[in-house]
Coordinates of C-alpha atoms in Angstrom, one line a residue:
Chain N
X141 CA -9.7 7.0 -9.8
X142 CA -6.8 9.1 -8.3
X143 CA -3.8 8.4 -9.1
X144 CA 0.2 8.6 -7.1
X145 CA 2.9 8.1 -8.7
X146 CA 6.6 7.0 -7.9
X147 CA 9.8 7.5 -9.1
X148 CA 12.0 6.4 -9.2
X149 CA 10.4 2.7 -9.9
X150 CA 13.8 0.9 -8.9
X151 CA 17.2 2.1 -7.9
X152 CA 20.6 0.9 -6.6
X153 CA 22.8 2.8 -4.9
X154 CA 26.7 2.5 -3.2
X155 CA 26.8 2.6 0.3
X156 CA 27.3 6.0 1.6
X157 CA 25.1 8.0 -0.9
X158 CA 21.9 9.4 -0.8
X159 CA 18.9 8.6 -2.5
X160 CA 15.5 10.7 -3.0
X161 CA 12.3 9.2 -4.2
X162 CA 9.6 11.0 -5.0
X163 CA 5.8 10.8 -4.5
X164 CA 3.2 12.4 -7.0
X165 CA -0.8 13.1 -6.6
X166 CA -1.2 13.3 -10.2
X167 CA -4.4 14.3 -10.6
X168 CA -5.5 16.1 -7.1
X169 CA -3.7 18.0 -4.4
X170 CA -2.7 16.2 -1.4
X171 CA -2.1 18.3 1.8
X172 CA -0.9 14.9 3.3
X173 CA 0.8 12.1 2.3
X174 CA 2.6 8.7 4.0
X175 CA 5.2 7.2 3.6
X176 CA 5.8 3.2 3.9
X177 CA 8.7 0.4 3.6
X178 CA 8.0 -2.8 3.5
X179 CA 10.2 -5.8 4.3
X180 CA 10.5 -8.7 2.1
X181 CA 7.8 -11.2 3.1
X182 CA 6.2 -8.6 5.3
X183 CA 3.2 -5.8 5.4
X184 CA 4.1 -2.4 5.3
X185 CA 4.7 -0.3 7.7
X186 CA 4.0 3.5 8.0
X187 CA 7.1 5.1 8.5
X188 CA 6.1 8.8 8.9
X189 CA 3.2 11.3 8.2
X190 CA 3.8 14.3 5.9
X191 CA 1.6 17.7 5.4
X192 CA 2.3 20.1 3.0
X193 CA 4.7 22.8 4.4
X194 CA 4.9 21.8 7.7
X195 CA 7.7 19.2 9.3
X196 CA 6.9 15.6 8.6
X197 CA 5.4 13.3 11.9
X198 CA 7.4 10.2 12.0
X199 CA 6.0 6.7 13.9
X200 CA 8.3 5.4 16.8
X201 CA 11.8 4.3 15.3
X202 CA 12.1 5.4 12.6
X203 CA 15.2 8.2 12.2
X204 CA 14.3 11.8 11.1
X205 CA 18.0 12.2 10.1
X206 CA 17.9 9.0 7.9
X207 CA 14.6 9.4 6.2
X208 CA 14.5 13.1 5.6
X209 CA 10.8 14.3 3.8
X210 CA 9.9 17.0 2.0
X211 CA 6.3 18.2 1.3
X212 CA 7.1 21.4 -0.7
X213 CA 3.7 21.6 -3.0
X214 CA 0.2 20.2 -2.4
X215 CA 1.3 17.7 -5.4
X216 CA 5.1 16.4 -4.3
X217 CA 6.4 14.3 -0.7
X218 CA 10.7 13.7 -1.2
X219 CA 11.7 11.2 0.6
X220 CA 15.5 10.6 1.2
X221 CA 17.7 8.4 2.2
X222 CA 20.6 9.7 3.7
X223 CA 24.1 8.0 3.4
X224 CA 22.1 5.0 2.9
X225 CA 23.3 1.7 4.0
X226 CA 22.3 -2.2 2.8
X227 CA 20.1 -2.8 5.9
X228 CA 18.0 0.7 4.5
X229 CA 17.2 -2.0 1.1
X230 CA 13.7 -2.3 1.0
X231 CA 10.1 -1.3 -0.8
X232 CA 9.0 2.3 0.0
X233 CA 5.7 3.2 -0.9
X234 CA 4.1 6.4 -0.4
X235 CA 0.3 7.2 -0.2
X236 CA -1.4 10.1 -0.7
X237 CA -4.7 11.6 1.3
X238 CA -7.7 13.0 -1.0
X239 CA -8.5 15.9 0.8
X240 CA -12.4 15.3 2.5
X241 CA -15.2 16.9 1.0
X242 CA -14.5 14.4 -2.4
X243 CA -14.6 10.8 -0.2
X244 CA -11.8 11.1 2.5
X245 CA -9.4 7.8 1.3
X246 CA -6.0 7.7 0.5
X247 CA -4.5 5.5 -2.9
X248 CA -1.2 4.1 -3.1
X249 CA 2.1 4.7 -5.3
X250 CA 3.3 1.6 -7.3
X251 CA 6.3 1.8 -4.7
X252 CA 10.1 2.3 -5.3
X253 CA 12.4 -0.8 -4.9
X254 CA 15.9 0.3 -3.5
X255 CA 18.7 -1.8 -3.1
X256 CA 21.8 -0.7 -1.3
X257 CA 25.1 -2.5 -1.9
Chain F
X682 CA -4.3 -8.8 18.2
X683 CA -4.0 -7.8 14.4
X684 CA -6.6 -4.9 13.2
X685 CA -6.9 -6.9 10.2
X686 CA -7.2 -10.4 9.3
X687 CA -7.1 -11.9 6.1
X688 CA -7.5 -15.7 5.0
X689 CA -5.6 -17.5 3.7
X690 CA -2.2 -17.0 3.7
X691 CA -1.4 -19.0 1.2
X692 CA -3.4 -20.0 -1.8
X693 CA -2.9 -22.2 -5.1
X694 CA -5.6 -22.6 -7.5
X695 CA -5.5 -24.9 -10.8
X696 CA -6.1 -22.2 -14.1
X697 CA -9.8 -21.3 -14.2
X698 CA -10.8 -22.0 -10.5
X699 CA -13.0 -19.5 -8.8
X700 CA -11.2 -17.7 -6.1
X701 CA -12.0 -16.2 -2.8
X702 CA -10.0 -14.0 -0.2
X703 CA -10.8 -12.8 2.9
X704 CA -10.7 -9.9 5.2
X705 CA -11.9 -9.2 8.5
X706 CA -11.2 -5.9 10.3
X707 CA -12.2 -4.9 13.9
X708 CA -11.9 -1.0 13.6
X709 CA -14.3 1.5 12.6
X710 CA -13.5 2.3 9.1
X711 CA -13.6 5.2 6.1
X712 CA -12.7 2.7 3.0
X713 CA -11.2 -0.4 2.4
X714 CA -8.4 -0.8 0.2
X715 CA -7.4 -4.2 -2.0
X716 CA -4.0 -4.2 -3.4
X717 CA -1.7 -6.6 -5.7
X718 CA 1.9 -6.3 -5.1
X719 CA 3.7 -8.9 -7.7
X720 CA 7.1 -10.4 -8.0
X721 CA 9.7 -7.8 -7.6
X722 CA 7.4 -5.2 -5.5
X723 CA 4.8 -3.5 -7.4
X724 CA 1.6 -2.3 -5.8
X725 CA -1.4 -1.5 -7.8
X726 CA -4.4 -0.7 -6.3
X727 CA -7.7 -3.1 -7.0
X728 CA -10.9 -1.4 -5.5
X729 CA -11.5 1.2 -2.6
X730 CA -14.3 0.5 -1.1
X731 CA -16.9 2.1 1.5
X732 CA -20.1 0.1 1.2
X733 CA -21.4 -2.4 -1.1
X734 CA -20.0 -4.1 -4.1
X735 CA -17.2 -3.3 -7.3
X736 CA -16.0 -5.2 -10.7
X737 CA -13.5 -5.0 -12.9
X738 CA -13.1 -7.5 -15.3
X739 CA -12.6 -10.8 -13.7
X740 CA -12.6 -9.4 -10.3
X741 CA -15.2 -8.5 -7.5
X742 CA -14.5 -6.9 -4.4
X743 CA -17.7 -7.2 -1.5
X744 CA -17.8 -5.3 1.5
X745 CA -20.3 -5.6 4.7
X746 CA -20.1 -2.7 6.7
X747 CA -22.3 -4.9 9.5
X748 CA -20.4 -8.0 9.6
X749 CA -17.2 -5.9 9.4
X750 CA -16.1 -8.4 6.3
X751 CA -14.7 -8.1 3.0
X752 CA -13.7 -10.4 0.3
X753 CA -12.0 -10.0 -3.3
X754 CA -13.2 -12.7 -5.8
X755 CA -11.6 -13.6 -9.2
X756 CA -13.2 -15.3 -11.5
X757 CA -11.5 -17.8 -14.5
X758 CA -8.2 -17.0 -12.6
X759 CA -5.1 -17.1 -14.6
X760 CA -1.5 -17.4 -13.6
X761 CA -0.7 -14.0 -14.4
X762 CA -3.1 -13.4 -11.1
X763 CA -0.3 -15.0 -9.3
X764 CA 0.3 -12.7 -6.8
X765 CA 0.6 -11.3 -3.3
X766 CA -3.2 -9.6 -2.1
X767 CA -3.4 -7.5 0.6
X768 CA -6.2 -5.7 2.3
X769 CA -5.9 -2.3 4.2
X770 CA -8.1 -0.7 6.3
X771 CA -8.6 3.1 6.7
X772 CA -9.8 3.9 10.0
X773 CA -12.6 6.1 10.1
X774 CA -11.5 9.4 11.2
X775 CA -7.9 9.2 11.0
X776 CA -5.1 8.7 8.8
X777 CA -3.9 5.3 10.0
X778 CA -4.2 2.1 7.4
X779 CA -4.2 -1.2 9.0
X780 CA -3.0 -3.6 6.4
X781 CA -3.5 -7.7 6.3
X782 CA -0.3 -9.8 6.2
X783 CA -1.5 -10.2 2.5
X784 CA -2.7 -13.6 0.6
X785 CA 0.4 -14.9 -1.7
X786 CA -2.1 -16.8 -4.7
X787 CA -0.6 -19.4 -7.3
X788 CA -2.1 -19.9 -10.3
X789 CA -1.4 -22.9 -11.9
X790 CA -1.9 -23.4 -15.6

């Protein structure tokens, strides 16, 4: 099957810096991708919606200047965390959308764990 | 009202038990997901599924388009199943998952 990969796999960071994590469709090109966190004990939760050279779509609280995403090739979402505080420590996982025409579905990235201190 | 429900919660099984988890969804859906998130946050993905049945190795994913119902089976469970199950949802048509709160599974040698 497809497969989307993460990386990095874990990071920790001082508070104040940025961190980027990036999503891969490693096998197939992705004109869309989505980006999740997930809270410990909790599901995950879509955090924004992002198609290949065009601005990313994010859901209903979540800020566009603290999660900056970049969808630069059909293969590659960025997602950073600007000046990144502890309360931003938490699971992000992307997924990536196989284009329709080969079975419309999307498959998850392993997920990048990233604790702020 | 959750899109997607999945039973139970919270599961231990003795080593070698045959288990059984459950998902029931209410939206029209394009495929349905089962993921394993262990310890420390990993996600792999199980099956996707549109119709029907898989396997791989000890596990089985079903799927009843009718009945709306799906369930993920693992035979001769081990404790390195322990784990954290969750079922997601595609809705048909759109890009929006609905995930299940997940099943956290014990194995207990």
């Amino acid at each position: 099957g497809a497969v989307v990969s993460q990386h990095p796999s874990r990071v920790i960071c001082k508070s104040g810096t940025s961190v980027k994590i990036e999503c891969r469709s490693l096998d197939f090109q992705a004109t869309t991708m989505f980006w999740y966190r997930q809270f410990p004990k909790q599901s995950l939760m879509l955090m924004a919606t992002s198609n290949e050279g065009s601005k990313a779509t994010y859901e209903q609280g979540v800020e566009k200047d603290k999660f900056l995403i970049n969808h630069a090739s059909l293969t590659l979402s960025t997602l950073t965390v600007t000046s990144a505080h502890p309360e931003d420590s938490s699971f992000y996982i992307c997924s990536a959308r196989v284009p329709q025409g080969v079975g419309e579905t999307q498959y998850f990235g392993p997920g990048t764990r990233l604790l702020v201190l | 009202k959750n899109e997607v429900e999945q039973s139970p919660q919270n599961l231990t099984a003795q080593e070698g038990e045959f288990i059984t988890i459950n998902c029931s969804y209410s939206v029209g859906i394009s495929a349905l997901h089962w993921l394993q998130q262990h310890p420390g946050g990993g996600i792999v993905s199980l099956f996707m599924l549109s119709s029907g049945k898989k396997k791989h190795g000890r596990l089985i994913a079903t799927i009843n388009i009718q009945e709306k119902h799906s369930s993920l089976h693992i035979t001769a469970s081990h404790p390195r199943d322990s784990a954290v199950y969750i079922c997601a949802a595609l809705q048909y048509g759109g890009n929006q998952f609905y995930f299940g709160t997940g099943t956290s599974l014990t194995v207990i040698p």
